[in-house]
PDB file of C-alpha atoms and ligand atoms in Angstrom:
ATOM      1  CA  MET A  91       0.967   8.903   1.758  1.00 64.00           C
ATOM      2  CA  SER A  92      -2.400  10.396   2.613  1.00 70.00           C
ATOM      3  CA  ASP A  93      -5.728   9.896   1.048  1.00 66.00           C
ATOM      4  CA  LEU A  94      -6.329  13.390  -0.208  1.00 58.00           C
ATOM      5  CA  ASP A  95      -9.728  12.946  -1.329  1.00 62.00           C
ATOM      6  CA  ALA A  96     -11.891  15.960   0.141  1.00 62.00           C
ATOM      7  CA  ARG A  97     -14.646  13.520   0.591  1.00 67.00           C
ATOM      8  CA  PRO A  98     -13.370  10.030   0.982  1.00 68.00           C
ATOM      9  CA  ALA A  99     -15.671   7.181   0.689  1.00 67.00           C
ATOM     10  CA  ALA A 100     -16.070   4.727   3.778  1.00 63.00           C
ATOM     11  CA  ARG A 101     -14.915   1.411   2.998  1.00 67.00           C
ATOM     12  CA  VAL A 102     -15.829  -1.684   4.691  1.00 67.00           C
ATOM     13  CA  LEU A 103     -13.367  -4.590   4.290  1.00 67.00           C
ATOM     14  CA  GLY A 104     -12.636  -7.926   5.532  1.00 66.00           C
ATOM     15  CA  GLY A 105     -14.277 -11.323   5.911  1.00 67.00           C
ATOM     16  CA  THR A 106     -13.652 -14.149   3.703  1.00 70.00           C
ATOM     17  CA  ALA A 107     -17.276 -14.742   2.178  1.00 69.00           C
ATOM     18  CA  GLU A 108     -16.260 -13.333  -1.134  1.00 71.00           C
ATOM     19  CA  THR A 109     -12.606 -14.813  -1.332  1.00 85.00           C
ATOM     20  CA  PRO A 110     -12.674 -17.507  -4.058  1.00 87.00           C
ATOM     21  CA  ALA A 111     -11.387 -20.875  -3.052  1.00 85.00           C
ATOM     22  CA  ARG A 112      -9.608 -21.539  -6.229  1.00 91.00           C
ATOM     23  CA  PRO A 113      -7.140 -19.860  -8.665  1.00 94.00           C
ATOM     24  CA  VAL A 114      -8.752 -17.019 -10.900  1.00 93.00           C
ATOM     25  CA  LEU A 115      -7.532 -14.265 -13.112  1.00 94.00           C
ATOM     26  CA  ASP A 116      -9.514 -11.043 -12.458  1.00 93.00           C
ATOM     27  CA  LEU A 117      -8.059  -8.071 -14.101  1.00 93.00           C
ATOM     28  CA  LEU A 118      -8.479  -4.843 -11.945  1.00 88.00           C
ATOM     29  CA  PRO A 119      -7.879  -1.830 -13.995  1.00 75.00           C
ATOM     30  CA  GLY A 120      -8.185   0.498 -11.123  1.00 84.00           C
ATOM     31  CA  LYS A 121      -9.157   4.179 -11.547  1.00 90.00           C
ATOM     32  CA  GLU A 122      -7.214   7.474 -11.597  1.00 90.00           C
ATOM     33  CA  VAL A 123      -7.364   9.558  -8.494  1.00 88.00           C
ATOM     34  CA  GLN A 124      -5.892  13.020  -8.041  1.00 81.00           C
ATOM     35  CA  LEU A 125      -3.760  13.494  -5.014  1.00 74.00           C
ATOM     36  CA  GLY A 126      -3.360  17.111  -3.990  1.00 66.00           C
ATOM     37  CA  ARG A 127      -2.694  19.586  -6.776  1.00 65.00           C
ATOM     38  CA  SER A 128       0.223  17.711  -8.588  1.00 67.00           C
ATOM     39  CA  THR A 129       0.152  13.968  -8.246  1.00 74.00           C
ATOM     40  CA  ARG A 130      -2.123  11.561 -10.096  1.00 84.00           C
ATOM     41  CA  VAL A 131      -2.220   7.941  -8.924  1.00 91.00           C
ATOM     42  CA  ARG A 132      -3.833   4.682  -9.896  1.00 94.00           C
ATOM     43  CA  ARG A 133      -5.965   3.499  -7.200  1.00 94.00           C
ATOM     44  CA  LEU A 134      -5.933  -0.558  -7.537  1.00 94.00           C
ATOM     45  CA  LEU A 135      -7.243  -1.393  -4.012  1.00 94.00           C
ATOM     46  CA  PRO A 136      -9.717  -1.044  -2.845  1.00 91.00           C
ATOM     47  CA  THR A 137     -11.820  -0.853  -6.013  1.00 86.00           C
ATOM     48  CA  LEU A 138     -15.424  -2.027  -6.851  1.00 76.00           C
ATOM     49  CA  GLY A 139     -14.120  -5.377  -7.895  1.00 75.00           C
ATOM     50  CA  ARG A 140     -11.950  -6.113  -4.857  1.00 85.00           C
ATOM     51  CA  ARG A 141     -11.214  -4.805  -1.330  1.00 88.00           C
ATOM     52  CA  LEU A 142      -8.612  -6.808   0.173  1.00 94.00           C
ATOM     53  CA  VAL A 143      -5.718  -9.149  -0.996  1.00 96.00           C
ATOM     54  CA  GLY A 144      -4.629 -10.804   2.189  1.00 97.00           C
ATOM     55  CA  ALA A 145      -3.958  -7.963   4.657  1.00 97.00           C
ATOM     56  CA  TRP A 146      -3.024  -5.686   1.856  1.00 98.00           C
ATOM     57  CA  ALA A 147      -5.795  -3.027   2.103  1.00 96.00           C
ATOM     58  CA  PHE A 148      -4.727  -0.232  -0.282  1.00 96.00           C
ATOM     59  CA  VAL A 149      -2.681  -0.118  -3.407  1.00 96.00           C
ATOM     60  CA  ASP A 150      -1.804   3.056  -5.132  1.00 96.00           C
ATOM     61  CA  HIS A 151       0.726   3.160  -8.190  1.00 96.00           C
ATOM     62  CA  TYR A 152       1.810   6.390  -9.563  1.00 94.00           C
ATOM     63  CA  GLY A 153       4.443   7.458 -12.255  1.00 93.00           C
ATOM     64  CA  PRO A 154       6.744   7.383 -13.750  1.00 94.00           C
ATOM     65  CA  ASP A 155       6.144  11.279 -13.436  1.00 93.00           C
ATOM     66  CA  ASP A 156       8.570  13.896 -14.861  1.00 94.00           C
ATOM     67  CA  ILE A 157       8.913  16.137 -11.720  1.00 94.00           C
ATOM     68  CA  ALA A 158      12.175  17.928 -13.105  1.00 93.00           C
ATOM     69  CA  THR A 159      10.488  21.433 -12.894  1.00 93.00           C
ATOM     70  CA  GLY A 160       8.157  20.677  -9.836  1.00 90.00           C
ATOM     71  CA  ARG A 161       8.427  20.001  -6.367  1.00 91.00           C
ATOM     72  CA  GLY A 162       7.338  16.489  -6.829  1.00 91.00           C
ATOM     73  CA  MET A 163       5.623  14.644  -3.886  1.00 91.00           C
ATOM     74  CA  GLN A 164       4.359  16.912  -1.044  1.00 91.00           C
ATOM     75  CA  VAL A 165       2.236  15.469   1.393  1.00 92.00           C
ATOM     76  CA  ALA A 166       1.971  17.553   4.740  1.00 95.00           C
ATOM     77  CA  PRO A 167       1.550  15.696   8.155  1.00 97.00           C
ATOM     78  CA  HIS A 168      -1.352  13.427   8.459  1.00 97.00           C
ATOM     79  CA  PRO A 169      -2.187  10.564  10.833  1.00 98.00           C
ATOM     80  CA  HIS A 170      -2.780   6.837  10.485  1.00 98.00           C
ATOM     81  CA  THR A 171      -4.104   4.153  12.804  1.00 98.00           C
ATOM     82  CA  GLY A 172      -4.439   0.432  12.573  1.00 98.00           C
ATOM     83  CA  LEU A 173      -2.394  -0.212   9.514  1.00 98.00           C
ATOM     84  CA  GLN A 174       1.184  -0.351   8.098  1.00 98.00           C
ATOM     85  CA  THR A 175       2.361   1.699   5.244  1.00 98.00           C
ATOM     86  CA  VAL A 176       4.809   0.116   2.721  1.00 98.00           C
ATOM     87  CA  SER A 177       6.393   2.589   0.641  1.00 97.00           C
ATOM     88  CA  TRP A 178       8.239   1.260  -2.651  1.00 96.00           C
ATOM     89  CA  LEU A 179      10.101   3.199  -5.294  1.00 98.00           C
ATOM     90  CA  LEU A 180      11.023   2.275  -8.559  1.00 97.00           C
ATOM     91  CA  GLN A 181      12.476   5.682  -9.646  1.00 97.00           C
ATOM     92  CA  GLY A 182      13.214   8.855  -7.343  1.00 98.00           C
ATOM     93  CA  ARG A 183      13.470   9.470  -3.591  1.00 98.00           C
ATOM     94  CA  VAL A 184      11.240  10.576  -0.829  1.00 97.00           C
ATOM     95  CA  HIS A 185      12.059  12.244   2.437  1.00 98.00           C
ATOM     96  CA  HIS A 186       9.892  10.666   5.270  1.00 98.00           C
ATOM     97  CA  ARG A 187       9.434  12.504   8.650  1.00 98.00           C
ATOM     98  CA  ASP A 188       7.252  11.195  11.372  1.00 98.00           C
ATOM     99  CA  SER A 189       6.201  11.932  14.877  1.00 98.00           C
ATOM    100  CA  LEU A 190       8.666   9.258  16.323  1.00 98.00           C
ATOM    101  CA  GLY A 191      11.329  11.831  15.075  1.00 97.00           C
ATOM    102  CA  SER A 192      12.223   9.565  11.937  1.00 98.00           C
ATOM    103  CA  ASP A 193      13.945  11.674   9.236  1.00 98.00           C
ATOM    104  CA  VAL A 194      14.889   9.368   6.462  1.00 98.00           C
ATOM    105  CA  GLU A 195      15.485   9.691   2.760  1.00 98.00           C
ATOM    106  CA  PHE A 196      15.025   6.485   0.787  1.00 98.00           C
ATOM    107  CA  GLY A 197      15.114   5.364  -2.880  1.00 98.00           C
ATOM    108  CA  PRO A 198      14.416   2.431  -5.228  1.00 98.00           C
ATOM    109  CA  GLY A 199      15.134  -0.978  -3.593  1.00 96.00           C
ATOM    110  CA  GLU A 200      14.675   0.223  -0.236  1.00 98.00           C
ATOM    111  CA  LEU A 201      11.806  -0.531   2.179  1.00 98.00           C
ATOM    112  CA  ALA A 202      10.085   2.111   3.998  1.00 98.00           C
ATOM    113  CA  LEU A 203       7.795   0.361   6.396  1.00 98.00           C
ATOM    114  CA  MET A 204       5.842   2.442   8.880  1.00 98.00           C
ATOM    115  CA  THR A 205       3.617   0.714  11.562  1.00 98.00           C
ATOM    116  CA  ALA A 206       0.801   3.144  12.652  1.00 98.00           C
ATOM    117  CA  GLY A 207      -0.712   0.775  15.338  1.00 98.00           C
ATOM    118  CA  HIS A 208      -2.144   3.024  18.230  1.00 98.00           C
ATOM    119  CA  GLY A 209      -1.286   6.242  16.007  1.00 98.00           C
ATOM    120  CA  ILE A 210       1.434   8.181  14.171  1.00 98.00           C
ATOM    121  CA  SER A 211       1.644  11.113  11.981  1.00 98.00           C
ATOM    122  CA  HIS A 212       3.969  11.530   9.247  1.00 98.00           C
ATOM    123  CA  SER A 213       5.065  13.755   6.136  1.00 97.00           C
ATOM    124  CA  GLU A 214       6.395  12.592   2.714  1.00 96.00           C
ATOM    125  CA  GLN A 215       8.084  14.978   0.310  1.00 95.00           C
ATOM    126  CA  SER A 216      10.540  14.877  -2.795  1.00 94.00           C
ATOM    127  CA  PRO A 217      13.882  16.034  -1.533  1.00 95.00           C
ATOM    128  CA  VAL A 218      14.349  19.729  -2.760  1.00 93.00           C
ATOM    129  CA  SER A 219      17.042  18.442  -5.082  1.00 93.00           C
ATOM    130  CA  HIS A 220      15.429  15.256  -6.576  1.00 95.00           C
ATOM    131  CA  PRO A 221      15.794  12.928  -9.513  1.00 95.00           C
ATOM    132  CA  ARG A 222      13.940  13.807 -12.531  1.00 96.00           C
ATOM    133  CA  TYR A 223      11.399  10.983 -12.429  1.00 96.00           C
ATOM    134  CA  LEU A 224       9.183   9.645  -9.556  1.00 96.00           C
ATOM    135  CA  HIS A 225       7.595   6.255  -9.714  1.00 97.00           C
ATOM    136  CA  GLY A 226       6.328   3.761  -7.109  1.00 96.00           C
ATOM    137  CA  ALA A 227       3.593   2.287  -5.078  1.00 96.00           C
ATOM    138  CA  GLN A 228       2.056   3.193  -1.774  1.00 96.00           C
ATOM    139  CA  LEU A 229       0.662   0.139   0.000  1.00 98.00           C
ATOM    140  CA  TRP A 230      -1.270  -0.342   3.214  1.00 98.00           C
ATOM    141  CA  VAL A 231      -1.407  -3.296   5.334  1.00 98.00           C
ATOM    142  CA  ALA A 232      -4.377  -3.752   7.675  1.00 98.00           C
ATOM    143  CA  LEU A 233      -3.213  -4.948  11.287  1.00 98.00           C
ATOM    144  CA  PRO A 234      -5.203  -7.642  12.913  1.00 98.00           C
ATOM    145  CA  ASP A 235      -7.145  -6.742  16.132  1.00 97.00           C
ATOM    146  CA  SER A 236      -4.319  -8.357  18.132  1.00 98.00           C
ATOM    147  CA  ALA A 237      -1.789  -6.026  16.704  1.00 98.00           C
ATOM    148  CA  ARG A 238      -3.643  -2.832  15.975  1.00 97.00           C
ATOM    149  CA  GLU A 239      -2.907  -1.135  19.308  1.00 98.00           C
ATOM    150  CA  VAL A 240       0.889  -1.663  18.958  1.00 98.00           C
ATOM    151  CA  ALA A 241       3.202   1.195  19.506  1.00 98.00           C
ATOM    152  CA  PRO A 242       3.893   3.051  16.561  1.00 98.00           C
ATOM    153  CA  ALA A 243       7.346   2.204  14.794  1.00 98.00           C
ATOM    154  CA  PHE A 244       9.203   2.940  11.477  1.00 98.00           C
ATOM    155  CA  GLU A 245      11.607   0.850   9.771  1.00 98.00           C
ATOM    156  CA  HIS A 246      14.048   1.476   6.997  1.00 98.00           C
ATOM    157  CA  HIS A 247      15.680  -1.506   5.263  1.00 98.00           C
ATOM    158  CA  ALA A 248      18.006  -0.068   2.797  1.00 97.00           C
ATOM    159  CA  VAL A 249      19.182  -3.663   1.782  1.00 97.00           C
ATOM    160  CA  LEU A 250      16.658  -6.637   1.142  1.00 98.00           C
ATOM    161  CA  PRO A 251      17.174 -10.133   0.501  1.00 98.00           C
ATOM    162  CA  GLY A 252      16.346 -11.773  -2.874  1.00 98.00           C
ATOM    163  CA  PHE A 253      17.160 -14.325  -5.479  1.00 98.00           C
ATOM    164  CA  THR A 254      17.662 -14.665  -9.362  1.00 97.00           C
ATOM    165  CA  SER A 255      16.551 -17.237 -11.848  1.00 92.00           C
ATOM    166  CA  ASP A 256      15.852 -17.235 -15.564  1.00 87.00           C
ATOM    167  CA  GLY A 257      15.709 -13.528 -16.126  1.00 95.00           C
ATOM    168  CA  LEU A 258      14.135 -12.772 -12.838  1.00 98.00           C
ATOM    169  CA  THR A 259      15.694 -10.568 -10.058  1.00 98.00           C
ATOM    170  CA  ALA A 260      13.302 -10.917  -7.120  1.00 98.00           C
ATOM    171  CA  THR A 261      13.480  -8.643  -4.195  1.00 98.00           C
ATOM    172  CA  VAL A 262      11.562  -9.728  -0.827  1.00 98.00           C
ATOM    173  CA  LEU A 263       9.846  -6.453   0.776  1.00 98.00           C
ATOM    174  CA  MET A 264       7.396  -8.534   3.008  1.00 98.00           C
ATOM    175  CA  GLY A 265       7.195 -12.247   4.116  1.00 98.00           C
ATOM    176  CA  SER A 266       9.081 -15.039   2.408  1.00 98.00           C
ATOM    177  CA  LEU A 267       9.741 -16.345  -0.990  1.00 98.00           C
ATOM    178  CA  GLY A 268      12.337 -18.431  -2.823  1.00 96.00           C
ATOM    179  CA  GLY A 269      14.260 -19.020   0.526  1.00 97.00           C
ATOM    180  CA  ALA A 270      14.614 -15.169   1.114  1.00 98.00           C
ATOM    181  CA  THR A 271      12.797 -13.596   4.046  1.00 98.00           C
ATOM    182  CA  SER A 272      12.398  -9.890   4.417  1.00 98.00           C
ATOM    183  CA  PRO A 273      13.552  -8.376   7.724  1.00 98.00           C
ATOM    184  CA  GLY A 274      10.238  -5.987   7.742  1.00 98.00           C
ATOM    185  CA  THR A 275       7.896  -6.654  10.497  1.00 98.00           C
ATOM    186  CA  ALA A 276       4.450  -8.267   9.591  1.00 98.00           C
ATOM    187  CA  TYR A 277       1.594  -9.013  11.711  1.00 98.00           C
ATOM    188  CA  THR A 278      -0.263 -11.538   9.478  1.00 98.00           C
ATOM    189  CA  PRO A 279       1.051 -14.284   6.866  1.00 98.00           C
ATOM    190  CA  LEU A 280       1.879 -11.755   4.175  1.00 98.00           C
ATOM    191  CA  LEU A 281       3.925 -11.614   1.023  1.00 98.00           C
ATOM    192  CA  GLY A 282       5.228  -8.592  -1.058  1.00 98.00           C
ATOM    193  CA  VAL A 283       7.908  -9.195  -3.611  1.00 98.00           C
ATOM    194  CA  ASP A 284       9.348  -7.000  -6.516  1.00 98.00           C
ATOM    195  CA  LEU A 285       9.914  -8.907  -9.704  1.00 98.00           C
ATOM    196  CA  ASP A 286      12.411  -7.467 -12.106  1.00 98.00           C
ATOM    197  CA  LEU A 287      11.950  -9.272 -15.401  1.00 98.00           C
ATOM    198  CA  ALA A 288      14.504  -9.263 -18.404  1.00 98.00           C
ATOM    199  CA  ALA A 289      13.077  -9.387 -21.817  1.00 98.00           C
ATOM    200  CA  GLY A 290      12.091 -12.874 -22.656  1.00 97.00           C
ATOM    201  CA  ALA A 291      11.989 -14.051 -19.102  1.00 97.00           C
ATOM    202  CA  ASP A 292       9.975 -17.165 -18.406  1.00 97.00           C
ATOM    203  CA  VAL A 293       9.701 -17.975 -14.796  1.00 97.00           C
ATOM    204  CA  GLU A 294       7.545 -20.177 -12.388  1.00 97.00           C
ATOM    205  CA  LEU A 295       7.273 -19.120  -8.812  1.00 98.00           C
ATOM    206  CA  ALA A 296       6.228 -21.370  -5.991  1.00 97.00           C
ATOM    207  CA  LEU A 297       3.344 -19.954  -4.099  1.00 98.00           C
ATOM    208  CA  GLU A 298       1.724 -20.528  -0.775  1.00 98.00           C
ATOM    209  CA  PRO A 299      -1.573 -22.101  -1.858  1.00 97.00           C
ATOM    210  CA  ASP A 300      -3.337 -21.050   1.348  1.00 97.00           C
ATOM    211  CA  PHE A 301      -2.555 -17.358   0.252  1.00 98.00           C
ATOM    212  CA  GLU A 302      -4.487 -15.441  -1.982  1.00 97.00           C
ATOM    213  CA  HIS A 303      -2.273 -13.507  -4.528  1.00 98.00           C
ATOM    214  CA  ALA A 304      -2.275 -10.422  -7.030  1.00 98.00           C
ATOM    215  CA  LEU A 305       0.293  -9.061  -9.306  1.00 98.00           C
ATOM    216  CA  LEU A 306       0.724  -5.235 -10.040  1.00 97.00           C
ATOM    217  CA  GLY A 307       2.218  -4.281 -13.526  1.00 96.00           C
ATOM    218  CA  ALA A 308       4.437  -1.679 -12.005  1.00 96.00           C
ATOM    219  CA  SER A 309       6.542  -0.898 -15.201  1.00 94.00           C
ATOM    220  CA  GLY A 310       5.840  -2.645 -18.604  1.00 93.00           C
ATOM    221  CA  GLY A 311       3.587  -5.615 -18.749  1.00 93.00           C
ATOM    222  CA  ALA A 312       3.821  -9.398 -18.871  1.00 98.00           C
ATOM    223  CA  ASP A 313       1.834 -12.663 -19.479  1.00 98.00           C
ATOM    224  CA  VAL A 314       0.622 -14.175 -16.474  1.00 98.00           C
ATOM    225  CA  GLU A 315      -0.593 -17.684 -16.951  1.00 97.00           C
ATOM    226  CA  GLY A 316      -1.660 -16.656 -20.334  1.00 95.00           C
ATOM    227  CA  ALA A 317      -3.454 -13.499 -19.398  1.00 96.00           C
ATOM    228  CA  PRO A 318      -2.136 -10.025 -20.165  1.00 96.00           C
ATOM    229  CA  LEU A 319      -1.160  -7.807 -17.371  1.00 97.00           C
ATOM    230  CA  GLY A 320      -0.409  -4.149 -18.529  1.00 94.00           C
ATOM    231  CA  HIS A 321       1.359  -1.167 -16.920  1.00 93.00           C
ATOM    232  CA  GLY A 322      -0.693   0.163 -13.804  1.00 93.00           C
ATOM    233  CA  GLN A 323      -3.067  -2.795 -13.595  1.00 94.00           C
ATOM    234  CA  LEU A 324      -3.564  -5.282 -10.917  1.00 96.00           C
ATOM    235  CA  LEU A 325      -4.310  -9.079 -11.720  1.00 96.00           C
ATOM    236  CA  TYR A 326      -5.931 -10.828  -8.929  1.00 96.00           C
ATOM    237  CA  LEU A 327      -4.996 -14.751  -8.795  1.00 97.00           C
ATOM    238  CA  GLY A 328      -7.421 -15.990  -6.069  1.00 95.00           C
ATOM    239  CA  THR A 329      -6.314 -18.785  -3.848  1.00 96.00           C
ATOM    240  CA  GLY A 330      -5.246 -22.294  -4.202  1.00 96.00           C
ATOM    241  CA  ARG A 331      -2.250 -21.647  -6.457  1.00 97.00           C
ATOM    242  CA  ARG A 332       1.035 -23.657  -5.918  1.00 97.00           C
ATOM    243  CA  THR A 333       2.799 -21.741  -8.800  1.00 98.00           C
ATOM    244  CA  VAL A 334       2.456 -18.985 -11.098  1.00 98.00           C
ATOM    245  CA  ARG A 335       4.159 -18.708 -14.438  1.00 98.00           C
ATOM    246  CA  ILE A 336       5.045 -15.333 -15.706  1.00 98.00           C
ATOM    247  CA  ARG A 337       6.697 -14.277 -19.128  1.00 98.00           C
ATOM    248  CA  THR A 338       7.865 -11.308 -20.620  1.00 98.00           C
ATOM    249  CA  GLU A 339       8.415 -10.079 -24.159  1.00 97.00           C
ATOM    250  CA  THR A 340      10.199  -6.775 -23.060  1.00 97.00           C
ATOM    251  CA  PRO A 341      11.612  -5.678 -19.607  1.00 98.00           C
ATOM    252  CA  ALA A 342       9.011  -5.440 -16.935  1.00 98.00           C
ATOM    253  CA  LYS A 343       8.642  -4.956 -13.087  1.00 98.00           C
ATOM    254  CA  LEU A 344       5.945  -6.494 -11.316  1.00 98.00           C
ATOM    255  CA  LEU A 345       4.745  -6.456  -7.640  1.00 98.00           C
ATOM    256  CA  LEU A 346       3.665  -9.684  -6.297  1.00 98.00           C
ATOM    257  CA  LEU A 347       1.269  -9.187  -3.313  1.00 98.00           C
ATOM    258  CA  GLY A 348      -0.402 -11.981  -1.295  1.00 98.00           C
ATOM    259  CA  GLY A 349      -1.371 -13.048   2.080  1.00 98.00           C
ATOM    260  CA  GLU A 350      -3.725 -15.287   4.008  1.00 97.00           C
ATOM    261  CA  PRO A 351      -7.329 -14.229   3.372  1.00 96.00           C
ATOM    262  CA  PHE A 352      -8.040 -11.539   6.022  1.00 95.00           C
ATOM    263  CA  GLU A 353     -10.988 -12.829   8.241  1.00 93.00           C
ATOM    264  CA  GLU A 354     -11.747  -9.925  10.420  1.00 94.00           C
ATOM    265  CA  GLN A 355     -13.985  -6.991   9.349  1.00 92.00           C
ATOM    266  CA  LEU A 356     -12.823  -3.492   9.731  1.00 92.00           C
ATOM    267  CA  VAL A 357     -13.649   0.104   8.558  1.00 94.00           C
ATOM    268  CA  MET A 358     -11.379   2.156   6.602  1.00 94.00           C
ATOM    269  CA  TRP A 359     -11.937   5.877   6.257  1.00 95.00           C
ATOM    270  CA  TRP A 360      -9.551   8.503   4.917  1.00 95.00           C
ATOM    271  CA  ASN A 361      -6.207   7.423   6.808  1.00 96.00           C
ATOM    272  CA  PHE A 362      -7.626   5.465   9.289  1.00 97.00           C
ATOM    273  CA  VAL A 363      -8.302   1.764   9.892  1.00 97.00           C
ATOM    274  CA  GLY A 364     -10.660   0.852  12.795  1.00 96.00           C
ATOM    275  CA  ARG A 365     -13.413  -1.552  13.703  1.00 95.00           C
ATOM    276  CA  SER A 366     -16.495   0.864  14.034  1.00 93.00           C
ATOM    277  CA  GLY A 367     -17.661   4.048  12.838  1.00 93.00           C
ATOM    278  CA  GLU A 368     -17.520   5.415  16.277  1.00 94.00           C
ATOM    279  CA  GLU A 369     -13.918   4.633  16.496  1.00 96.00           C
ATOM    280  CA  ILE A 370     -13.060   6.180  13.086  1.00 95.00           C
ATOM    281  CA  ALA A 371     -14.967   9.471  14.273  1.00 95.00           C
ATOM    282  CA  THR A 372     -13.032   9.604  17.457  1.00 97.00           C
ATOM    283  CA  TYR A 373      -9.694   9.274  15.383  1.00 97.00           C
ATOM    284  CA  ALA A 374     -10.848  12.257  13.339  1.00 97.00           C
ATOM    285  CA  GLU A 375     -11.836  14.387  16.188  1.00 96.00           C
ATOM    286  CA  GLN A 376      -8.568  13.498  18.046  1.00 98.00           C
ATOM    287  CA  TRP A 377      -6.607  14.381  15.007  1.00 98.00           C
ATOM    288  CA  ASP A 378      -8.089  17.775  14.418  1.00 96.00           C
ATOM    289  CA  ALA A 379      -7.773  18.552  18.253  1.00 97.00           C
ATOM    290  CA  GLU A 380      -3.916  17.682  17.913  1.00 97.00           C
ATOM    291  CA  HIS A 381      -4.562  14.975  20.553  1.00 98.00           C
ATOM    292  CA  GLU A 382      -1.265  13.184  21.834  1.00 98.00           C
ATOM    293  CA  ARG A 383      -2.134   9.979  20.043  1.00 98.00           C
ATOM    294  CA  PHE A 384      -0.688  11.245  16.692  1.00 98.00           C
ATOM    295  CA  GLY A 385       2.154  13.156  18.099  1.00 97.00           C
ATOM    296  CA  THR A 386       4.011  15.879  16.177  1.00 97.00           C
ATOM    297  CA  VAL A 387       5.933  15.440  12.922  1.00 97.00           C
ATOM    298  CA  VAL A 388       9.332  16.689  13.756  1.00 89.00           C
ATOM    299  CA  GLY A 389      11.175  19.114  11.364  1.00 92.00           C
ATOM    300  CA  TYR A 390       8.269  19.774   8.893  1.00 94.00           C
ATOM    301  CA  ASP A 391       7.708  23.358   8.040  1.00 90.00           C
ATOM    302  CA  GLY A 392       4.222  23.954   7.248  1.00 93.00           C
ATOM    303  CA  ASP A 393       0.494  23.126   8.032  1.00 95.00           C
ATOM    304  CA  ARG A 394      -0.882  19.769   8.794  1.00 96.00           C
ATOM    305  CA  LEU A 395      -3.697  18.151   6.613  1.00 95.00           C
ATOM    306  CA  PRO A 396      -7.069  18.540   8.328  1.00 95.00           C
ATOM    307  CA  ALA A 397      -9.494  15.524   8.522  1.00 96.00           C
ATOM    308  CA  PRO A 398     -12.282  15.781   5.787  1.00 94.00           C
ATOM    309  CA  ALA A 399     -15.471  16.088   6.934  1.00 92.00           C
ATOM    310  CA  LEU A 400     -16.958  12.534   8.064  1.00 89.00           C
ATOM    311  CA  PRO A 401     -19.836  11.134   5.907  1.00 82.00           C
ATOM    312  CA  PRO A 402     -23.354  11.857   6.799  1.00 75.00           C
ATOM    313  CA  VAL A 403     -24.123   8.028   7.262  1.00 70.00           C
ATOM    314  CA  ALA A 404     -22.706   6.022  10.254  1.00 67.00           C
ATOM    315  CA  LEU A 405     -19.716   3.747   9.233  1.00 69.00           C
ATOM    316  CA  LYS A 406     -20.732   0.197   9.945  1.00 68.00           C
ATOM    317  CA  PRO A 407     -18.695  -2.868   9.535  1.00 68.00           C
ATOM    318  CA  ARG A 408     -19.976  -5.446   7.299  1.00 53.00           C
ATOM    319  CA  GLY A 409     -18.808  -8.510   5.241  1.00 49.00           C
ATOM    320  CA  ARG A 410     -16.584  -8.136   2.254  1.00 51.00           C
ATOM    321  CA  GLU A 411     -18.601  -6.927  -0.760  1.00 44.00           C
ATOM    322  CA  ARG A 412     -17.887  -7.529  -4.438  1.00 38.00           C
TER     323      ARG A 412
HETATM  324 MN1   MN B  82       0.487   8.393   4.950  1.00 62.96          MN
END
């Protein structure tokens, strides 16, 4: 997915000065953002309250949207650098095309993992004939300096490992939990797990205490360590947790995100992650000049998304702000 804001704000991310060295329960309600003409999403990261959870740098939650009479998701070719995109559906299907020639449809329970690295471009569309509801999350993972120039790649994992216990069905998208390890390629210690909870579930998950974690209420809500987590909200859990207890009264789907606090400072603007304002400006100029860095999306019928105007003030990396 692309940040379609006509005037995207520059985000300065990274550094661990504001990462609490203890467990916390900070509810981040996020904000509604219009993406293009038809789609509204809840932007949960970055927000004023928090900019990163491990290397997770961007979290949009959308739907469920009734797209029976519309075209659904229509995101024209656009570029990325320095990040991975993790596409996760609860309902619906998405057709992904990219400049590597990937041409893949995926649905709920399948991991679509795109590593932009040096540069890639892609499009995302609801198939012409699509299910009635579209519901999912679009997540970005910042790449560390050692990996941000890797060759671009696209992985589609239709079957993922997981485990069940006490009313929970867990599916591991990224990293490892409960003895299950995702086949998805990660470049920093990272965790992403879909938690499908039955009504009346009461589970305690073992966590890596060196990680920071957050839980997204993707469908329904839950009680997390006594705190309520609602649909479309993100609950930041801090660091230093060895376990988290989750209880439900009604069925719920949560997304558990975690990772080692990301120490490098970086600049995020539009669909790019870089390390300086000059680098970001170069990416934007190269995209508009159809530079070979981003290739050409194979098989997409239509125009590309132009880069928005760069902000008038130079983008400078700084420490993490709250
Ligand atoms: Mn995208």
